[in-house]
Coordinates of C-alpha atoms in Angstrom, one line a residue:
M14 CA 23.0 24.2 -1.9
L15 CA 23.9 24.5 -5.6
G16 CA 22.2 21.2 -6.5
V17 CA 19.1 23.1 -7.7
L18 CA 21.4 24.6 -10.4
G19 CA 22.3 21.2 -11.7
L20 CA 25.6 20.9 -9.9
S21 CA 26.7 17.6 -8.3
P22 CA 28.1 17.5 -4.7
E23 CA 31.6 17.1 -6.2
D24 CA 31.1 20.2 -8.4
E25 CA 29.9 22.2 -5.5
A26 CA 32.9 21.1 -3.3
V27 CA 35.4 22.0 -6.0
Y28 CA 33.7 25.3 -6.7
G29 CA 33.6 26.2 -3.0
L30 CA 37.3 25.5 -2.5
L31 CA 38.2 27.6 -5.5
V32 CA 36.1 30.5 -4.1
R33 CA 38.2 30.3 -0.9
R34 CA 41.6 29.8 -2.6
A35 CA 41.0 31.8 -5.7
R36 CA 43.4 29.8 -7.8
T37 CA 44.8 26.2 -7.7
D38 CA 45.4 23.1 -9.9
V39 CA 43.8 19.7 -10.1
A40 CA 46.3 18.0 -7.8
G41 CA 45.9 20.7 -5.2
L42 CA 42.2 20.5 -5.3
A43 CA 42.2 16.6 -5.2
D44 CA 44.6 16.6 -2.2
A45 CA 42.6 19.2 -0.2
L46 CA 39.2 17.6 -0.9
R47 CA 40.5 14.0 -0.7
L48 CA 38.9 13.1 -4.0
P49 CA 40.3 11.2 -6.9
A50 CA 42.0 13.5 -9.4
T51 CA 39.8 12.2 -12.2
A52 CA 36.7 13.2 -10.3
V53 CA 38.1 16.7 -9.7
A54 CA 39.0 17.0 -13.3
S55 CA 35.5 16.0 -14.4
A56 CA 34.0 18.5 -12.0
L57 CA 36.2 21.3 -13.3
E58 CA 35.1 20.5 -16.9
R59 CA 31.5 20.9 -15.9
L60 CA 32.2 24.1 -14.0
V61 CA 34.1 25.6 -16.9
D62 CA 31.2 24.7 -19.2
C63 CA 28.8 26.5 -16.8
G64 CA 31.1 29.6 -16.8
L65 CA 31.7 29.3 -13.1
V66 CA 35.4 28.5 -13.5
A67 CA 38.1 29.6 -16.0
S68 CA 41.2 27.6 -16.9
G69 CA 44.5 29.5 -16.7
P70 CA 48.2 29.0 -17.5
D71 CA 50.2 26.2 -15.9
T72 CA 47.0 24.0 -15.6
E73 CA 45.6 26.2 -12.8
F74 CA 42.0 27.1 -12.5
S75 CA 40.4 30.3 -11.2
V76 CA 36.9 31.0 -10.1
A77 CA 34.7 33.6 -11.8
P78 CA 33.1 36.2 -9.5
P79 CA 30.2 34.3 -7.9
A80 CA 27.7 37.2 -8.1
V81 CA 28.3 37.4 -11.8
A82 CA 28.6 33.8 -12.7
L83 CA 25.9 32.4 -10.4
G84 CA 23.6 35.3 -11.2
A85 CA 23.7 34.5 -14.8
L86 CA 23.1 30.8 -14.1
I87 CA 20.2 31.5 -11.8
S88 CA 18.6 33.8 -14.4
E89 CA 18.8 30.9 -16.9
Q90 CA 17.1 28.6 -14.5
R91 CA 14.4 31.2 -13.8
S92 CA 13.8 31.4 -17.6
A93 CA 13.6 27.6 -17.9
L94 CA 11.1 27.4 -15.0
R95 CA 8.9 30.1 -16.6
S96 CA 9.0 28.1 -19.8
A97 CA 8.1 24.9 -17.9
E98 CA 5.2 26.7 -16.2
L99 CA 3.8 27.8 -19.5
A100 CA 4.1 24.3 -20.9
L101 CA 2.3 22.9 -17.9
V102 CA -0.6 25.3 -18.4
T103 CA -0.8 24.2 -22.0
L104 CA -0.7 20.5 -21.2
A105 CA -3.3 20.9 -18.4
E106 CA -5.7 22.5 -20.9
E107 CA -5.1 19.8 -23.4
Y108 CA -5.7 17.1 -20.8
R109 CA -8.9 18.7 -19.6
G110 CA -10.1 18.9 -23.2
A111 CA -9.2 15.3 -23.9
V112 CA -11.0 14.1 -20.7
A113 CA -14.1 16.3 -21.5
G114 CA -14.2 14.8 -25.0
R115 CA -14.3 11.2 -23.7
T116 CA -17.7 9.6 -23.8
I117 CA -19.4 7.9 -20.9
D118 CA -18.7 4.6 -22.6
E119 CA -15.0 5.2 -22.4
L120 CA -15.1 6.0 -18.7
I121 CA -17.7 3.4 -17.6
E122 CA -17.9 -0.1 -19.1
V123 CA -20.8 -2.4 -18.2
V124 CA -19.8 -6.1 -18.1
T125 CA -22.5 -8.8 -18.3
G126 CA -22.2 -12.5 -17.6
V127 CA -20.3 -14.6 -15.1
D128 CA -17.4 -15.3 -17.5
A129 CA -17.0 -11.7 -18.5
V130 CA -17.1 -10.5 -14.9
R131 CA -14.5 -13.1 -13.9
H132 CA -12.3 -12.1 -16.8
R133 CA -12.5 -8.4 -15.9
F134 CA -11.8 -9.3 -12.2
A135 CA -8.5 -10.9 -13.3
Q136 CA -7.7 -8.1 -15.7
V137 CA -8.0 -5.4 -13.0
Q138 CA -5.5 -7.3 -10.8
H139 CA -3.1 -7.8 -13.7
A140 CA -3.3 -4.0 -14.4
A141 CA -2.1 -3.0 -10.9
R142 CA 1.4 -1.8 -10.7
T143 CA 1.6 -1.0 -7.0
E144 CA -1.5 -2.0 -5.1
V145 CA -4.8 -3.9 -5.3
R146 CA -7.6 -3.0 -2.8
S147 CA -10.9 -4.9 -2.4
F148 CA -14.1 -5.3 -0.5
V149 CA -15.1 -9.0 0.0
T150 CA -18.7 -9.7 0.8
T151 CA -21.4 -12.3 -0.1
P152 CA -22.9 -13.5 -2.4
F153 CA -20.1 -15.2 -4.4
I154 CA -21.1 -15.5 -8.0
A155 CA -18.2 -14.9 -10.4
V156 CA -15.2 -15.6 -8.2
P157 CA -16.0 -18.1 -5.4
P158 CA -13.5 -18.6 -2.5
G159 CA -10.3 -20.3 -3.5
T160 CA -10.6 -19.4 -7.3
N161 CA -8.6 -16.1 -7.4
A162 CA -5.3 -17.4 -8.8
V163 CA -4.1 -14.0 -9.9
E164 CA -3.6 -12.7 -6.3
S165 CA -0.7 -14.9 -5.4
V166 CA 1.0 -14.2 -8.8
A167 CA 0.6 -10.4 -8.3
V168 CA 1.9 -10.6 -4.7
G169 CA 4.9 -12.4 -6.0
Q170 CA 5.6 -9.6 -8.4
G171 CA 5.6 -7.0 -5.5
V172 CA 2.0 -5.8 -5.8
R173 CA 0.6 -4.8 -2.4
F174 CA -2.9 -6.2 -1.5
R175 CA -5.3 -4.7 1.1
V176 CA -8.6 -6.6 1.6
V177 CA -11.6 -5.7 3.8
V178 CA -13.9 -8.6 4.6
D179 CA -17.2 -8.3 6.4
R180 CA -17.9 -10.7 9.4
P181 CA -20.8 -12.7 7.8
T182 CA -18.5 -13.6 4.9
L183 CA -16.0 -15.3 7.3
A184 CA -18.7 -17.8 8.2
E185 CA -19.0 -18.9 4.5
P186 CA -17.4 -22.2 3.5
G187 CA -13.9 -21.8 2.1
V188 CA -13.5 -18.2 3.1
V189 CA -11.4 -18.9 6.2
A190 CA -9.0 -21.2 4.3
E191 CA -8.6 -18.6 1.5
T192 CA -8.0 -15.9 4.1
V193 CA -5.3 -17.9 5.8
E194 CA -3.5 -18.5 2.5
S195 CA -3.7 -14.8 1.7
L196 CA -2.4 -13.8 5.1
R197 CA 0.5 -16.2 4.7
N198 CA 1.3 -14.7 1.3
G199 CA 1.5 -11.2 2.8
V200 CA -1.9 -9.9 2.0
Q201 CA -3.2 -7.4 4.6
V202 CA -6.7 -8.3 5.7
R203 CA -9.1 -6.3 7.9
V204 CA -12.7 -7.1 9.1
V205 CA -15.8 -4.9 9.5
E206 CA -19.4 -5.6 10.5
S207 CA -20.8 -5.2 7.0
L208 CA -19.9 -3.8 3.6
P209 CA -22.2 -1.9 1.3
I210 CA -20.7 -3.3 -2.0
K211 CA -18.2 -5.6 -3.5
L212 CA -15.2 -3.7 -5.0
I213 CA -11.8 -4.2 -6.4
L214 CA -9.4 -1.3 -7.3
A215 CA -6.2 -1.4 -9.3
D216 CA -4.0 1.5 -8.1
A217 CA -6.1 4.7 -8.8
E218 CA -6.7 3.7 -12.4
L219 CA -9.4 1.0 -12.5
A220 CA -12.2 -0.2 -10.3
L221 CA -14.7 -3.1 -10.8
V222 CA -18.0 -2.9 -8.9
P223 CA -20.4 -5.8 -9.3
L224 CA -24.0 -5.0 -9.9
T225 CA -26.9 -6.5 -7.9
A226 CA -28.2 -9.4 -9.9
T227 CA -32.0 -9.6 -10.3
A228 CA -33.9 -12.8 -10.0
G229 CA -33.3 -14.8 -13.2
G230 CA -31.1 -12.1 -14.6
E231 CA -27.4 -12.3 -15.6
P232 CA -24.8 -11.0 -13.1
G233 CA -23.0 -7.9 -14.2
A234 CA -20.4 -5.4 -13.1
V235 CA -19.3 -1.8 -13.9
L236 CA -15.6 -1.2 -14.9
L237 CA -14.6 2.3 -14.0
H238 CA -11.7 4.2 -15.5
R239 CA -10.3 7.4 -14.1
S240 CA -13.3 9.5 -13.2
G241 CA -15.2 11.1 -10.4
L242 CA -16.9 7.7 -9.7
L243 CA -13.5 6.0 -9.4
A244 CA -12.3 8.7 -7.0
A245 CA -15.4 8.1 -4.9
M246 CA -14.6 4.4 -4.7
D247 CA -11.0 5.2 -3.8
A248 CA -12.2 7.4 -0.9
L249 CA -14.8 4.9 0.3
F250 CA -12.2 2.1 0.5
E251 CA -9.8 4.3 2.5
I252 CA -12.5 5.4 5.0
V253 CA -13.6 1.8 5.6
W254 CA -10.0 0.5 5.9
R255 CA -9.2 3.0 8.6
H256 CA -12.1 1.8 10.8
A257 CA -11.7 -1.9 10.1
H258 CA -10.2 -4.4 12.5
P259 CA -6.8 -6.0 11.4
L260 CA -7.0 -9.7 11.0
S261 CA -3.9 -11.9 11.8
A262 CA -3.2 -15.4 10.6
S263 CA -4.1 -16.8 14.0
A264 CA -7.4 -14.9 13.9
A265 CA -8.2 -16.8 10.7
G266 CA -7.4 -20.1 12.2
A267 CA -3.8 -20.5 11.3
V268 CA -1.0 -21.6 13.6
S269 CA 0.7 -18.6 15.2
D270 CA 4.4 -19.2 15.5
A271 CA 4.8 -15.9 17.3
A272 CA 2.6 -17.0 20.2
G273 CA 4.0 -18.1 23.5
H274 CA 4.3 -21.7 24.8
D275 CA 1.3 -24.0 25.3
G276 CA 0.7 -25.9 28.5
A277 CA -1.1 -26.1 31.8
D278 CA -0.1 -22.5 32.7
G279 CA -1.1 -21.0 29.4
P280 CA -3.6 -21.2 26.6
T281 CA -3.4 -24.0 24.1
E282 CA -3.2 -23.4 20.3
L283 CA -6.9 -24.1 20.1
D284 CA -7.5 -21.5 22.8
R285 CA -5.5 -18.9 20.9
Q286 CA -7.7 -19.6 17.8
V287 CA -10.8 -19.2 19.8
L288 CA -9.6 -15.9 21.2
A289 CA -8.5 -14.6 17.8
L290 CA -11.7 -15.4 16.1
L291 CA -13.8 -13.9 18.9
L292 CA -11.6 -10.7 18.8
A293 CA -12.2 -10.6 15.1
G294 CA -15.9 -10.2 15.9
L295 CA -17.3 -13.7 15.1
T296 CA -20.2 -15.0 17.2
D297 CA -19.8 -18.0 19.5
Q298 CA -21.8 -20.2 17.2
V299 CA -19.7 -19.3 14.2
V300 CA -16.4 -19.8 16.1
A301 CA -17.6 -23.2 17.4
T302 CA -18.6 -24.3 13.9
R303 CA -15.3 -23.1 12.4
L304 CA -13.3 -25.0 15.0
D305 CA -15.5 -28.1 15.0
M306 CA -16.6 -28.0 18.6
S307 CA -19.9 -27.7 20.4
L308 CA -21.1 -24.3 21.7
R309 CA -21.0 -25.6 25.3
T310 CA -17.3 -26.7 24.9
L311 CA -16.4 -23.3 23.5
Q312 CA -18.0 -21.6 26.4
R313 CA -16.2 -23.9 28.9
R314 CA -12.9 -23.0 27.3
L315 CA -13.7 -19.4 27.6
R316 CA -14.5 -19.7 31.3
H317 CA -11.2 -21.6 31.8
L318 CA -9.3 -18.8 30.0
M319 CA -11.0 -16.1 32.2
D320 CA -10.0 -18.0 35.3
L321 CA -6.5 -18.4 34.0
A322 CA -6.3 -14.6 33.3
G323 CA -8.0 -13.8 36.6
V324 CA -10.7 -11.7 34.9
E325 CA -14.5 -11.7 35.1
T326 CA -15.7 -10.5 31.7
R327 CA -14.9 -11.2 28.1
M328 CA -13.9 -7.7 27.5
Q329 CA -11.3 -8.0 30.2
L330 CA -10.2 -11.3 28.7
G331 CA -9.7 -9.7 25.3
W332 CA -7.6 -7.0 26.8
Y333 CA -5.5 -9.5 28.8
A334 CA -5.0 -11.8 25.8
A335 CA -3.8 -8.9 23.7
R336 CA -1.6 -7.5 26.5
H337 CA 0.1 -10.9 27.2
G338 CA 0.5 -12.2 23.7
W339 CA -2.2 -14.8 23.7
V340 CA -3.3 -13.8 20.2

């Protein structure tokens, strides 16, 4: 209760006991509170400094009238809070003035050229202290699949990664392999039908948005510092993330250790991968290509799985697979 006044739990316990007993010594307080005598002595020193307790003869301590002593302490705290409020107003005005005085060039930086974009892409990830968020979509120009070495380093340093990939991108060479590796490293990946832009965000401080390259022109990107545009990119990511479909390692083609046993009475590991990819939204042809099988073979396996589950439609199969741990 008195922690807001700067008192520790030990201080408050000692003070409360003195209020009830009026006068006692260190040994009596330590025995009653079952605290070390040194902790009680330190608490009494702080209470004396605050004017809440007075030391008396024979090493006894007495409590000052709470209404008087605490009233004075509360008044001091109120005065300090009023001073802090005034300082906050002043700092807020200074901040607004500083931001208003920054030029557009300081808030928005245009980066041109493949090497420059790749360098800024790495810098944005290095700058993150808590989280990196990104949209991944085609075409790949500056950072092709398998070339983002910074991600694994940042994840190892405790930076959280959330990635949204659109479904056409999963069909691109190398994307599934990179996604599998990311998932194994702890990156959270979700899938959507399509994405409007590429994007990478470092916390709420920086964002890199690639520009559409014109025919024959150099690729470019815009680096955004804290601004209204950055806030818009932040909000856009969170909206898309909420509506995206979570992707598991098995859905990306990895072996799922958490899945049940394989055998005649259940799906094989290949069957699990087929189901996971289809549930992620990939077409039959893309799934067949990813798993190196013919379209007819894929459809036969699906028919077998529907028979195994005792269902008639793919929607029912998807529900059954999720309910029974097949994916």
